[in-house]
Coordinates of C-alpha atoms and ligand atoms in Angstrom, one line a residue:
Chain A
X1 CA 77.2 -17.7 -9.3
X2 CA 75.8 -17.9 -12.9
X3 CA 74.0 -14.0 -13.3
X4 CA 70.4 -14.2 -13.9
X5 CA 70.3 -10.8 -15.8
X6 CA 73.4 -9.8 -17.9
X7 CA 74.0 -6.7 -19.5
X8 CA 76.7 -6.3 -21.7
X9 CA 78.0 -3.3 -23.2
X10 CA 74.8 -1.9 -24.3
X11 CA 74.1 1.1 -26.4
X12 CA 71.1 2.8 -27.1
X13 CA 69.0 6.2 -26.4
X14 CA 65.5 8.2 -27.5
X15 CA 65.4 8.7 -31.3
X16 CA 68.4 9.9 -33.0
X17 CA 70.4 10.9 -29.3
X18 CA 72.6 7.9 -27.4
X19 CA 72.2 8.0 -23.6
X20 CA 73.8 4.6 -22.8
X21 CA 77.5 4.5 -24.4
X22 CA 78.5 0.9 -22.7
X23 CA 76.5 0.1 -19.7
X24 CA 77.4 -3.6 -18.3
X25 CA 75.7 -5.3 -15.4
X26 CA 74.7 -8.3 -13.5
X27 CA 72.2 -9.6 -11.2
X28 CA 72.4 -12.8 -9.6
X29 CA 69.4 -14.8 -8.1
X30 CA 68.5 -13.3 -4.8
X31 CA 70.5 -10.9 -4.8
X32 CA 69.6 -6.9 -4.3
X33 CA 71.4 -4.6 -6.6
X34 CA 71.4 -1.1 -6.8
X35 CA 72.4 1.5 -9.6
X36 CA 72.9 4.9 -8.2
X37 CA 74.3 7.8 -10.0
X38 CA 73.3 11.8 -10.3
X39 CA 70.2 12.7 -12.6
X40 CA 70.2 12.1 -15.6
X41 CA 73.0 9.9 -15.4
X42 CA 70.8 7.3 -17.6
X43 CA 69.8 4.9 -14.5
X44 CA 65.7 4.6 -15.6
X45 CA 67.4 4.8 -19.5
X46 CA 69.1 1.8 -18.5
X47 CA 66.2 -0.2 -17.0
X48 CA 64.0 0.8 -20.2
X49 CA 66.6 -0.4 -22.0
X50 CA 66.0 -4.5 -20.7
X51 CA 62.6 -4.4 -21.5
X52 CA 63.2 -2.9 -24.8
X53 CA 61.3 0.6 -24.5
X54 CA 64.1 2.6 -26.5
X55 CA 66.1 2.3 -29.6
X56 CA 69.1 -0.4 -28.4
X57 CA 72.1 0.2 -31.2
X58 CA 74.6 -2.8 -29.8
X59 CA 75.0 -5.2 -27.1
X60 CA 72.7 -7.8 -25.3
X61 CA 70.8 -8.5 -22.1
X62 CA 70.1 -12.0 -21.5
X63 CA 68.0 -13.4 -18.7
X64 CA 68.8 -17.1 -17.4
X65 CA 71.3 -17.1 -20.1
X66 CA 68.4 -16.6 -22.8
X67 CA 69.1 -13.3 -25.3
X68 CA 65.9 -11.1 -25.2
X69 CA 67.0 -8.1 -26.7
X70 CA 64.0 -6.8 -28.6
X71 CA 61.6 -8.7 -27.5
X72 CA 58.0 -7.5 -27.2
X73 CA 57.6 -6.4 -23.3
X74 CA 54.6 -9.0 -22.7
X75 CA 57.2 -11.9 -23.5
X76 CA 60.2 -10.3 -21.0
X77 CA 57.2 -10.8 -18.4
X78 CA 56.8 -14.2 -19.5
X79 CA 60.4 -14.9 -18.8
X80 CA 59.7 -13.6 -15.4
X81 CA 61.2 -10.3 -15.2
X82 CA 59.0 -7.6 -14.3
X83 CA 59.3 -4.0 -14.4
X84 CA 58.1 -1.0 -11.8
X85 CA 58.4 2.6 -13.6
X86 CA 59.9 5.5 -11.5
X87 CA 56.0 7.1 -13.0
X88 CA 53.0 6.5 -13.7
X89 CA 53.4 3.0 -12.1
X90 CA 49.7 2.1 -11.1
X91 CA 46.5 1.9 -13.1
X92 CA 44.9 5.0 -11.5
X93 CA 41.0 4.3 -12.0
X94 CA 41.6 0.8 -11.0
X95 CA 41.1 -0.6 -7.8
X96 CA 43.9 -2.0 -5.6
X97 CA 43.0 -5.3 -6.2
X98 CA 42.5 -4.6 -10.2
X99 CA 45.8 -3.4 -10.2
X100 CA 47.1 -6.6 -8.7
X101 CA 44.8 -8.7 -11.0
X102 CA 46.3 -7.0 -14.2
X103 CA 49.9 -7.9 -12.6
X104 CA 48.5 -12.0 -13.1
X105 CA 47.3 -11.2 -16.5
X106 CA 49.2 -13.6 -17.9
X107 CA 49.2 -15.9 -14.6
X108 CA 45.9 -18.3 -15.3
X109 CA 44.4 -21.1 -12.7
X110 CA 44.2 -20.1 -8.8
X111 CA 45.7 -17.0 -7.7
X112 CA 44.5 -16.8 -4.1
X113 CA 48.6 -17.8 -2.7
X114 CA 49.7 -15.2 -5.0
X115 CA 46.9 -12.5 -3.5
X116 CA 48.1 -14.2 0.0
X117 CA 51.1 -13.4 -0.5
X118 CA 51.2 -9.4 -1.6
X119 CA 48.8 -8.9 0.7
X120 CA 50.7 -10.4 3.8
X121 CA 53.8 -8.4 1.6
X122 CA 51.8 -4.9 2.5
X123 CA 49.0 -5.2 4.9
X124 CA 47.9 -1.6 4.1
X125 CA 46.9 -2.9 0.6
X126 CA 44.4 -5.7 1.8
X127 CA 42.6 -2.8 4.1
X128 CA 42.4 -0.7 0.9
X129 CA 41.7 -3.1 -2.1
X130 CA 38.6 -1.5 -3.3
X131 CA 40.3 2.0 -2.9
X132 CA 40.7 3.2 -6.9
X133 CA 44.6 3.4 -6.4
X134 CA 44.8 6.9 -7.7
X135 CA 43.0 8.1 -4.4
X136 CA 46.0 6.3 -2.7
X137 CA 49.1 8.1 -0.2
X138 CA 52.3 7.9 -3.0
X139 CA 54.0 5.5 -0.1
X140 CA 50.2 3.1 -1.0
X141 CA 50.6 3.4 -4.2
X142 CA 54.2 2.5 -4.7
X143 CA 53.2 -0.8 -2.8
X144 CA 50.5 -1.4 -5.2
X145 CA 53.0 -0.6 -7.6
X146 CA 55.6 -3.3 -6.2
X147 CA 52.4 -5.4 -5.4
X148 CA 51.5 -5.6 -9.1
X149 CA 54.5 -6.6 -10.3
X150 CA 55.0 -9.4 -7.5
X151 CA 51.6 -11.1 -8.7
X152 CA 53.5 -12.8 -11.6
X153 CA 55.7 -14.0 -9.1
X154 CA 58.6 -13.1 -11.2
X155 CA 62.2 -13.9 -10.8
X156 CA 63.5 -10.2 -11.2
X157 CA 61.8 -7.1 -10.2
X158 CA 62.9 -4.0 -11.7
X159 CA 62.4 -1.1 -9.3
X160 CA 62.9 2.5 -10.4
X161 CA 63.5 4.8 -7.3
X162 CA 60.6 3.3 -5.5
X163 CA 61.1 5.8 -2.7
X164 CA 61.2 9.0 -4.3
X165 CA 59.2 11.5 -2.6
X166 CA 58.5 9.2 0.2
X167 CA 58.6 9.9 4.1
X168 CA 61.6 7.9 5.8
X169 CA 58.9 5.9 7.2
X170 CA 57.8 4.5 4.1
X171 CA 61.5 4.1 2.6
X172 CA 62.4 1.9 5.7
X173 CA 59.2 0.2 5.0
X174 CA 60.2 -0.4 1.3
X175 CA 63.7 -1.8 1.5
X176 CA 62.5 -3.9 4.4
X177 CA 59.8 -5.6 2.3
X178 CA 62.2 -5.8 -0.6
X179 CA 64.6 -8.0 1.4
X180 CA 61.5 -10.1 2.3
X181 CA 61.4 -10.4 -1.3
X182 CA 64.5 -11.2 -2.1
X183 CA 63.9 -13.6 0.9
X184 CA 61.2 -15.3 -1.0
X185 CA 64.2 -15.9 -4.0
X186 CA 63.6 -13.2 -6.2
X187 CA 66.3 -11.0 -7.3
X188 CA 66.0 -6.9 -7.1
X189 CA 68.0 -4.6 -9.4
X190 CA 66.7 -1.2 -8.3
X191 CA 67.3 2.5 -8.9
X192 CA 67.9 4.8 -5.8
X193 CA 68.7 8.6 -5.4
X194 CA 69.2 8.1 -1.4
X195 CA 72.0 7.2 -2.2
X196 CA 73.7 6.1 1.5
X197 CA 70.8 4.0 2.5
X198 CA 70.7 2.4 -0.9
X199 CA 74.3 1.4 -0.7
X200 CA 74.0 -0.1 2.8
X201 CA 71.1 -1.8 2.4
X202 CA 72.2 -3.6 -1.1
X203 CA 74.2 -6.6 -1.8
X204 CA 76.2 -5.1 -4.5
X205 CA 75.8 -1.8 -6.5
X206 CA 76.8 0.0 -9.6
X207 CA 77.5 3.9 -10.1
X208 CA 76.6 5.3 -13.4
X209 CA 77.3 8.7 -14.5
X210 CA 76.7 10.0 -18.2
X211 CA 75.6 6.9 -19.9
X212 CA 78.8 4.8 -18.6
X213 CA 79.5 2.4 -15.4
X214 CA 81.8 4.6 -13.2
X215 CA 82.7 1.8 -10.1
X216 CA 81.1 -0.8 -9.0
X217 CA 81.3 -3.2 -6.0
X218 CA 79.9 -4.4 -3.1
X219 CA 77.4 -1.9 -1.1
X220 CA 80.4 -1.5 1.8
X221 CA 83.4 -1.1 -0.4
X222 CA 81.7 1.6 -2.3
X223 CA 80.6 3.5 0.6
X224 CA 83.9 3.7 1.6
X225 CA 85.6 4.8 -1.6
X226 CA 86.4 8.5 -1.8
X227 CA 85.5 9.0 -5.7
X228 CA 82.1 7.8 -4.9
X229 CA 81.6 9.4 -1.4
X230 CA 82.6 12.9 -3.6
X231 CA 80.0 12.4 -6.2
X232 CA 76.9 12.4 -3.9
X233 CA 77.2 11.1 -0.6
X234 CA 77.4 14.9 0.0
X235 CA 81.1 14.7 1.4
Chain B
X1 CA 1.2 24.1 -22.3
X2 CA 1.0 21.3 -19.1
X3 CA 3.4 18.9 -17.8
X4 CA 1.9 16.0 -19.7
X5 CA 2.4 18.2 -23.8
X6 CA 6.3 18.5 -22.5
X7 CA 6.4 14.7 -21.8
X8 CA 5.1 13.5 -25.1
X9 CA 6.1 16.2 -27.7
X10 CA 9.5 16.8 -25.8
X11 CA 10.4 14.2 -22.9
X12 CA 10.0 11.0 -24.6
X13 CA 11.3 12.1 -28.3
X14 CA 14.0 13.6 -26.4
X15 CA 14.6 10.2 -24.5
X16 CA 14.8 8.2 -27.8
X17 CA 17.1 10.3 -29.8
X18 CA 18.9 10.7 -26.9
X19 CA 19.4 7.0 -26.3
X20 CA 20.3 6.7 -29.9
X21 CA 23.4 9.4 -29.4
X22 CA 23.9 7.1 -26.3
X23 CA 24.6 4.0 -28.1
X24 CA 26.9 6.0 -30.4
X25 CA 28.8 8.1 -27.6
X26 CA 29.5 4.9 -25.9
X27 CA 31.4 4.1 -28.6
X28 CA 33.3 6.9 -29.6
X29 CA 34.2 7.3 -26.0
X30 CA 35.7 3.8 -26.3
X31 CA 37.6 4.7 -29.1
X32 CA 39.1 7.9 -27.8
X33 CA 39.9 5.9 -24.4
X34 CA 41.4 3.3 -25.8
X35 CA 42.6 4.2 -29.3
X36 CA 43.3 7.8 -28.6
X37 CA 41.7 9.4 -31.8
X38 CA 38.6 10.9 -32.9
X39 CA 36.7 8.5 -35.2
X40 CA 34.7 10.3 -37.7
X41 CA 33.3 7.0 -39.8
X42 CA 31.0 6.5 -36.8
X43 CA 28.2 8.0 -38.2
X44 CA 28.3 5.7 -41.2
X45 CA 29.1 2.6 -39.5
X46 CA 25.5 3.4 -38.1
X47 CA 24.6 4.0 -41.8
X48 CA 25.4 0.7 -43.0
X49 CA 24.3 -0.9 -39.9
X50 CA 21.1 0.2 -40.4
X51 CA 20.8 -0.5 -44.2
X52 CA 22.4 -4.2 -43.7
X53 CA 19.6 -4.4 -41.0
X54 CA 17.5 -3.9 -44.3
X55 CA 18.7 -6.0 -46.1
X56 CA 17.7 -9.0 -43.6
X57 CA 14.3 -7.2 -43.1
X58 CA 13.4 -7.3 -46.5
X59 CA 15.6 -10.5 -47.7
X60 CA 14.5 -13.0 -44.8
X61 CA 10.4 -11.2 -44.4
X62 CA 11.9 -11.0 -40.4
X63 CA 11.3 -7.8 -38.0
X64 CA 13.8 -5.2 -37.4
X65 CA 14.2 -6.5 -34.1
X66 CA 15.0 -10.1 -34.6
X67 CA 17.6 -8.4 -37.4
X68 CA 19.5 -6.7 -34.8
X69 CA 22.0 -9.3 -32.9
X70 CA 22.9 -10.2 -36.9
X71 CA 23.2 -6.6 -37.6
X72 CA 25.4 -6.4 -34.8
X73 CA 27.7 -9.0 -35.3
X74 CA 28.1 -7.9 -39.0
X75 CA 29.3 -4.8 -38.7
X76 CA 31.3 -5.3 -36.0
X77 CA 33.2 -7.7 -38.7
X78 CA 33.2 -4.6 -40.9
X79 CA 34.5 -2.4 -38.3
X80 CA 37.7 -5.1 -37.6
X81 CA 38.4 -5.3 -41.1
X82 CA 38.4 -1.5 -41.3
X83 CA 40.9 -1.2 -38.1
X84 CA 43.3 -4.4 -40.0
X85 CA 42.8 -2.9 -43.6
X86 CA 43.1 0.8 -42.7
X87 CA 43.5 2.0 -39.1
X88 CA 46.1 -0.7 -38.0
X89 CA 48.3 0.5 -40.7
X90 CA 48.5 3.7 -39.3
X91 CA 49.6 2.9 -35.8
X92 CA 52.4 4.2 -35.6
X93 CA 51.9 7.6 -37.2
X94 CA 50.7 10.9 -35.8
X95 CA 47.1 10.5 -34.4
X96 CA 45.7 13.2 -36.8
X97 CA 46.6 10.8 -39.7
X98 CA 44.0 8.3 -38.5
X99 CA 41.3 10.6 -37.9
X100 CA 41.5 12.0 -41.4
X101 CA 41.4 8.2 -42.7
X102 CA 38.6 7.6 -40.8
X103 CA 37.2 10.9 -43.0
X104 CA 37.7 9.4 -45.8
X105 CA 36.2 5.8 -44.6
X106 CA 33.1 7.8 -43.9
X107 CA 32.7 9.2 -47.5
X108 CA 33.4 5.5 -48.7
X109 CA 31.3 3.7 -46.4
X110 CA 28.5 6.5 -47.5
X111 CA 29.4 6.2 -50.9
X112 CA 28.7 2.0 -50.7
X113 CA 25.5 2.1 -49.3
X114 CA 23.9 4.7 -52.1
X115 CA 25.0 2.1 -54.9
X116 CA 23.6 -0.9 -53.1
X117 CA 20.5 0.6 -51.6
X118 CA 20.2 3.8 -53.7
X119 CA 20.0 7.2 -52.4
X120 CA 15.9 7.3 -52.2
X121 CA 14.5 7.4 -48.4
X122 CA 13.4 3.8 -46.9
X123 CA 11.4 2.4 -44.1
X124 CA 11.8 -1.2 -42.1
X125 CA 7.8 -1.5 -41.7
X126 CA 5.3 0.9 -43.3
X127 CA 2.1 2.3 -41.6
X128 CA 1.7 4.9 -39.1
X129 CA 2.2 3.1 -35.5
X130 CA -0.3 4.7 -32.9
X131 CA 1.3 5.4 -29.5
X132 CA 0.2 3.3 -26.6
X133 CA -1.3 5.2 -23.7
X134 CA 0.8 4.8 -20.1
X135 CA -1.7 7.3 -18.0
X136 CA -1.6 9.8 -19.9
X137 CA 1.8 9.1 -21.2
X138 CA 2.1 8.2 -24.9
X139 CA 5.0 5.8 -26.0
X140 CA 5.5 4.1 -29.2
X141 CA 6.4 0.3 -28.6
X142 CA 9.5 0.9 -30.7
X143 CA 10.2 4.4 -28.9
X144 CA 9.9 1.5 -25.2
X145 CA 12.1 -1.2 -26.8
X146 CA 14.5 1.7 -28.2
X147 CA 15.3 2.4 -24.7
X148 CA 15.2 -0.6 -23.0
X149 CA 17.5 -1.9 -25.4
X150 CA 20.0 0.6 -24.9
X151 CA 19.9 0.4 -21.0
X152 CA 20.4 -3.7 -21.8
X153 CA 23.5 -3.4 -23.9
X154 CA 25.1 -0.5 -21.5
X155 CA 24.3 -2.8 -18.7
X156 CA 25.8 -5.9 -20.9
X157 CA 29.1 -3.7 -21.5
X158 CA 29.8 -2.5 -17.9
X159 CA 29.4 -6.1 -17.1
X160 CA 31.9 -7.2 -19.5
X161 CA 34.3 -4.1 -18.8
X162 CA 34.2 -4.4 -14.8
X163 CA 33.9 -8.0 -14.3
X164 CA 35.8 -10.1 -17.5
X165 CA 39.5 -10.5 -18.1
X166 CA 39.6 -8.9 -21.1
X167 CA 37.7 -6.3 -20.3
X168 CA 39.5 -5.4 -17.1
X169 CA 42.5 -4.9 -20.0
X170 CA 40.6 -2.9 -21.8
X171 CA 40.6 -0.5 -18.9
X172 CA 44.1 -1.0 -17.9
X173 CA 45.0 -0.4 -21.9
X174 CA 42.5 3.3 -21.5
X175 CA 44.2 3.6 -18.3
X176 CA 48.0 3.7 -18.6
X177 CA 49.1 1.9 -22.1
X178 CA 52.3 1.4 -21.3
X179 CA 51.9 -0.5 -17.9
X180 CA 48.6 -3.0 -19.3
X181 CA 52.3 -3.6 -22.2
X182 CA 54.2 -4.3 -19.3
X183 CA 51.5 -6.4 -17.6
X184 CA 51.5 -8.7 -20.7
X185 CA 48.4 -7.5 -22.0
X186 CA 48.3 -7.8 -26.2
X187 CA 47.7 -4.7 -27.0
X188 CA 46.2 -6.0 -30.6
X189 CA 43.9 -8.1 -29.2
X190 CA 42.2 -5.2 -27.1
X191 CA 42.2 -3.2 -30.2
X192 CA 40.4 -5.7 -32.0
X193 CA 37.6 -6.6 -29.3
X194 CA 37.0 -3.0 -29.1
X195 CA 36.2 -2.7 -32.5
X196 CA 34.0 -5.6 -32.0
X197 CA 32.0 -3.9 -29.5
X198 CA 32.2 -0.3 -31.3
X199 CA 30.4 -1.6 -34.8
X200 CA 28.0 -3.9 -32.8
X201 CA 26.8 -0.7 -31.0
X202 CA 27.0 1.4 -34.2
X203 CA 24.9 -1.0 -35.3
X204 CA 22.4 -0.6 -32.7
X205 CA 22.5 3.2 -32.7
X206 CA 21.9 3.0 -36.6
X207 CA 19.0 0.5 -36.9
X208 CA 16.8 1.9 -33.7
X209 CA 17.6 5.3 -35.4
X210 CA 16.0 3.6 -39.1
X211 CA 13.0 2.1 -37.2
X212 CA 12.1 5.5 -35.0
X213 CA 12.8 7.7 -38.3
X214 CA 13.7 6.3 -41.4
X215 CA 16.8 5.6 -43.8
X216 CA 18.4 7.5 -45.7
X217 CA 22.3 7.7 -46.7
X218 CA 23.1 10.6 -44.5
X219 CA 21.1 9.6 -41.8
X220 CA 24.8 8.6 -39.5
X221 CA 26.9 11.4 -40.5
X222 CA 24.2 13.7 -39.1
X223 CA 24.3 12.5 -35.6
X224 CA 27.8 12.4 -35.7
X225 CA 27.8 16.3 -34.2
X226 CA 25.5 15.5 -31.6
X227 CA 27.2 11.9 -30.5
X228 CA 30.7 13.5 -30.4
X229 CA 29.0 16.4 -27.7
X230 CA 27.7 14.0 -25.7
X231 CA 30.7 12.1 -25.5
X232 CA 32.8 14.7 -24.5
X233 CA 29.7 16.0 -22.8
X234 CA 29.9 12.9 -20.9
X235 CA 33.9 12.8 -20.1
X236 CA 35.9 10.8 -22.3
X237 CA 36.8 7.4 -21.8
X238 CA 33.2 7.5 -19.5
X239 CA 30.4 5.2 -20.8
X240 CA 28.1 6.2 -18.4
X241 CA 29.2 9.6 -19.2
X242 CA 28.4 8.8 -22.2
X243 CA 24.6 7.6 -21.7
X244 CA 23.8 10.6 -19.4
X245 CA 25.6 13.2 -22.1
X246 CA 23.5 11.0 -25.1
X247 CA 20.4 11.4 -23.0
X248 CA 20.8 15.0 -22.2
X249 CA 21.8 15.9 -25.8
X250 CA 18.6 14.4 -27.0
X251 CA 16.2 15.9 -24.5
X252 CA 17.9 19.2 -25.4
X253 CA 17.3 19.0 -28.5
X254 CA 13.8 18.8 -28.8
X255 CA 13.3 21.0 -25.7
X256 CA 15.3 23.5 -27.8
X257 CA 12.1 23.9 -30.3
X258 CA 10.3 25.3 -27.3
X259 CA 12.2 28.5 -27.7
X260 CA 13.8 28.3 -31.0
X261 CA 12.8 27.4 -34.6
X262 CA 13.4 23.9 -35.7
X263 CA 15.8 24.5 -37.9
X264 CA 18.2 25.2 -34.8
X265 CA 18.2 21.9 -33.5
X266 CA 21.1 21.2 -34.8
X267 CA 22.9 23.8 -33.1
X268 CA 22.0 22.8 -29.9
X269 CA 24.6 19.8 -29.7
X270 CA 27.4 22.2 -31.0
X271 CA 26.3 24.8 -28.1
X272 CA 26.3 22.1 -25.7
X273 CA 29.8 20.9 -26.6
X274 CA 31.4 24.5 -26.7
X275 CA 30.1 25.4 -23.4
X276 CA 31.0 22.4 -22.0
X277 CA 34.6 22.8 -23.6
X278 CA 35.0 26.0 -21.8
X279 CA 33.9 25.1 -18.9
X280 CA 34.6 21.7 -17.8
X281 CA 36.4 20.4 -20.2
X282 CA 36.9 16.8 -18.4
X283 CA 33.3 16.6 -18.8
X284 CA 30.4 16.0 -16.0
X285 CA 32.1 12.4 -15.0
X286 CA 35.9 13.7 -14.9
X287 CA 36.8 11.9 -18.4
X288 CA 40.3 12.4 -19.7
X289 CA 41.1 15.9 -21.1
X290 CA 41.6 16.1 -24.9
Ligands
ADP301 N1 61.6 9.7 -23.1 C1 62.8 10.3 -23.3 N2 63.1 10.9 -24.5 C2 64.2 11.6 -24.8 N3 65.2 11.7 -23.8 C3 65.0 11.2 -22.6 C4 63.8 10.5 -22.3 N4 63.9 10.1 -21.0 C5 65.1 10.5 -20.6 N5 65.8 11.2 -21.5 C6 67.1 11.7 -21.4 O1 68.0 10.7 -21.1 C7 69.0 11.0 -20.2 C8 69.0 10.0 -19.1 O2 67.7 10.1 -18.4 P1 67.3 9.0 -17.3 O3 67.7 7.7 -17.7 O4 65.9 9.3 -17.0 O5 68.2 9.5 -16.1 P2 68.2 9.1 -14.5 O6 67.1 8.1 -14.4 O7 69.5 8.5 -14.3 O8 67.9 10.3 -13.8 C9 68.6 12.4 -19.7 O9 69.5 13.3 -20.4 C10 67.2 12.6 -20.2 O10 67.0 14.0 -20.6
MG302 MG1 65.3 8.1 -13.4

């Protein structure tokens, strides 16, 4: 199928220093893929990197075949990819349903389906929506998080480890409502340190390590490769 | 001395310089929330609010109050062509740049109003105004519609800040910058709307400060001391941190001649904001820490 996010061979880093030294990937519509790889490997570096947030010195993502390198981030939402940082990923003195509001701001006309459906997404949220999401759990606030980004009803969402520091609970919770998602017809490129659950759970994934793609394949075949199963499925 | 000496020699001069600092804290707060530096040409804004304010007075034969929507609105025009012209410019640069332009924006905006309106003290009206007597309580009808008129425009931008679009991205924008960019918001067009509201209630500050006092080119720079205290007195990024800090500045102030000569006035606004430095330094509302 025709990829609705394309990376291709894209260099860039912070300032003077290169992190990414030839990263290629693809997403195709509805389809959940993961990047895993150790720490500092360059996996957040390499979602910045669509929406433009570091220096890019050579190659190209293109989204529905459309080139948006360096483009300003609020026209990358426009093209309806949108983007959950691993931090800092809520507006803290903003209420749940503010949060979820700024995620529209672009959206204009009636928004109740789009409120209908995060809030049937995460029931916790519509229980909580005048909560100031800074007094939320980290699980709640990740789903505000997600929720925000859903509101533009994009047809990408970026996720950086969305379940870092949560309870297994909550990580069940999150990759089950990100197949809902992807049930709905969007497409999910996200970032995971839990590594084995990732992998089983995606359609397809990528390993990165120091900047570069290392394999890549389906979430089974990788699983079972020995190179891969060395690096960190803890042997 | 009874309760009724300390509300009308200390109380209610307290309350209308303090609502003064208010109008100004508000928007320094503003501009540290959303624009991240300290902006020392506040002061002056006021100034030539105040003196554009009489201009119309004199110019159109119309009171200082019907002046003050047009007062407003001009300088807040000012202020946005400061922010393109000067401010804007320096984006991208280390904070610290900014705040020393906005330095020397003071010294110029200073320096415009002495060669159009001459360095010589002024007056909107003349006469000595009686106060009115509220059982016991002695206002000046321009000391009441000082106050009133600040709790109106606070109440006006809370409105527009909690319930409008754009001010909902204002927030977002004081909030977490890079996520209202990755929301869509344009970050220029919240710059600009802040400046807006930031000369307009410069403005204010500066023409109820001309009408309860009178004006003279120095007359902003020397509450910019006391409206940066209550600001951060206040918690940054707080606007009704702001009011209360503006308010409590004020009544300090004057209380502060109770026990001290006048000529320490002053100081009480730079005790105020040490202390409160050391010791809460988010402020009484929990702003953002410096
Ligand atoms: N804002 C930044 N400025 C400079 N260097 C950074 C920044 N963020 C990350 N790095 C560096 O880039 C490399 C890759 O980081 P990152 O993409 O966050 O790794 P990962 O998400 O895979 O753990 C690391 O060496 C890190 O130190
Ligand atoms: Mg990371």
């Amino acid at each position: 199928m025709k990829p609705l996010l394309q990376m291709t061979d894209l260099h860039g880093g912070y300032g003077d220093a290169n992190i990414l030294h030839g990263v290629n990937l693809h997403v195709a519509p509805a389809e959940i893929v993961v990047i895993v790889g150790p720490n500092g490997a360059g996996k957040s570096t390499a979602m910045k990197a669509i929406f433009g947030l570091l220096k890019i010195r050579g190659g190209s993502v293109t989204v529905g075949g459309v080139d948006i390198t360096g483009w300003e981030p609020n026209r990358i939402v426009e093209a309806g990819v949108c983007y959950v940082p691993q931090v800092d990923n809520v507006f803290r003195e903003m209420t749940v349903h503010e949060n979820l509001e700024m995620g529209a701001f672009l959206r204009s006309g009636d928004l109740s389906a789009a409120y209908d459906r995060v809030y049937g997404l995460f029931p916790d949220l519509k229980e909580r929506r005048k909560a100031l999401a800074g007094n939320l759990s980290g699980g709640q606030r990740q789903m505000v998080a997600m929720g925000r980004a859903l509101m533009l009803e994009p047809k990408i969402l970026l996720l950086d480890e969305p379940t870092a520091g949560l309870s297994p609970k909550y990580m069940e919770q999150i990759f089950q409502i990100s197949r809902d998602v992807r049930d709905t017809g969007v497409a999910i490129l996200l970032v995971e340190q839990h590594a084995k659950q990732a992998l089983a759970f995606a359609d397809r994934g990528y390993v990165l390590a120091s900047g570069c793609n290392r394999h890549e394949g389906t979430g089974a075949d990788l699983l079972a490769d020995r190179d891969v199963a060395d690096m960190f499925l803890g042997g | 001395m009874g309760a009724l000496e300390i509300i009308n020699f200390y109380l209610v001069p307290g309350l209308v310089v303090g609502s003064i600092y208010a109008l100004g804290a508000v928007g320094i707060t503003l501009v540290f929330a959303i624009l991240r530096y300290a902006h020392l040409a506040h002061g002056d804004l006021a100034t030539l609010g105040a003196f554009l304010g009489l201009g119309l007075v004199t110019a159109l034969g119309i009171s200082p109050y019907l002046a003050l929507t047009a007062v407003m609105a001009l300088t807040a025009v000012v202020a946005v062509g400061i922010d393109r012209v000067f401010y804007d410019y320096l984006r991208e640069r280390p904070k610290i740049v900014t705040v020393m332009a906005s330095l020397g924006i003071a010294l110029m905006v200073r320096a415009i109003v002495q060669m159009v309106w001459g360095v010589d003290s002024q007056t909107y009206t003349r006469g000595i105004v009686r106060p009115e007597n509220w059982f016991g309580i002695r206002v000046r009808d321009r000391e009441l519609i000082t106050i009133v008129a600040m709790i109106v425009l606070v109440v006006a931008l809370q409105l527009f800040l909690q319930r409008s679009k754009w001010g909902k991205a204002m927030r977002a924008m004081s909030d977490n910058p890079d996520l209202a960019l990755l929301s869509g918001v344009d970050n220029g067009k919240v710059v600009t709307i802040t400046w807006v509201i930031v000369g307009g209630l410069c403005a204010a500050a500066g023409l109820f400060l001309g009408l309860n006092f009178e004006l003279k080119a120095m007359m902003g720079w020397s509450m910019l001391l006391p409206m940066f205290a209550a600001a951060i007195l206040g918690g940054v990024g707080r606007v009704e941190g702001a009011v209360l800090g503006g308010l409590i500045v004020g009544v300090a102030e004057e209380m502060s001649t109770l026990f001290l000569p006048t000529e320490y006035k002053a100081a009480t606004a730079f005790a105020i904001l040490l202390l409160m430095l050391l010791v809460r330094p988010t402020g009484l509302l929990r702003g953002k820490v410096l």
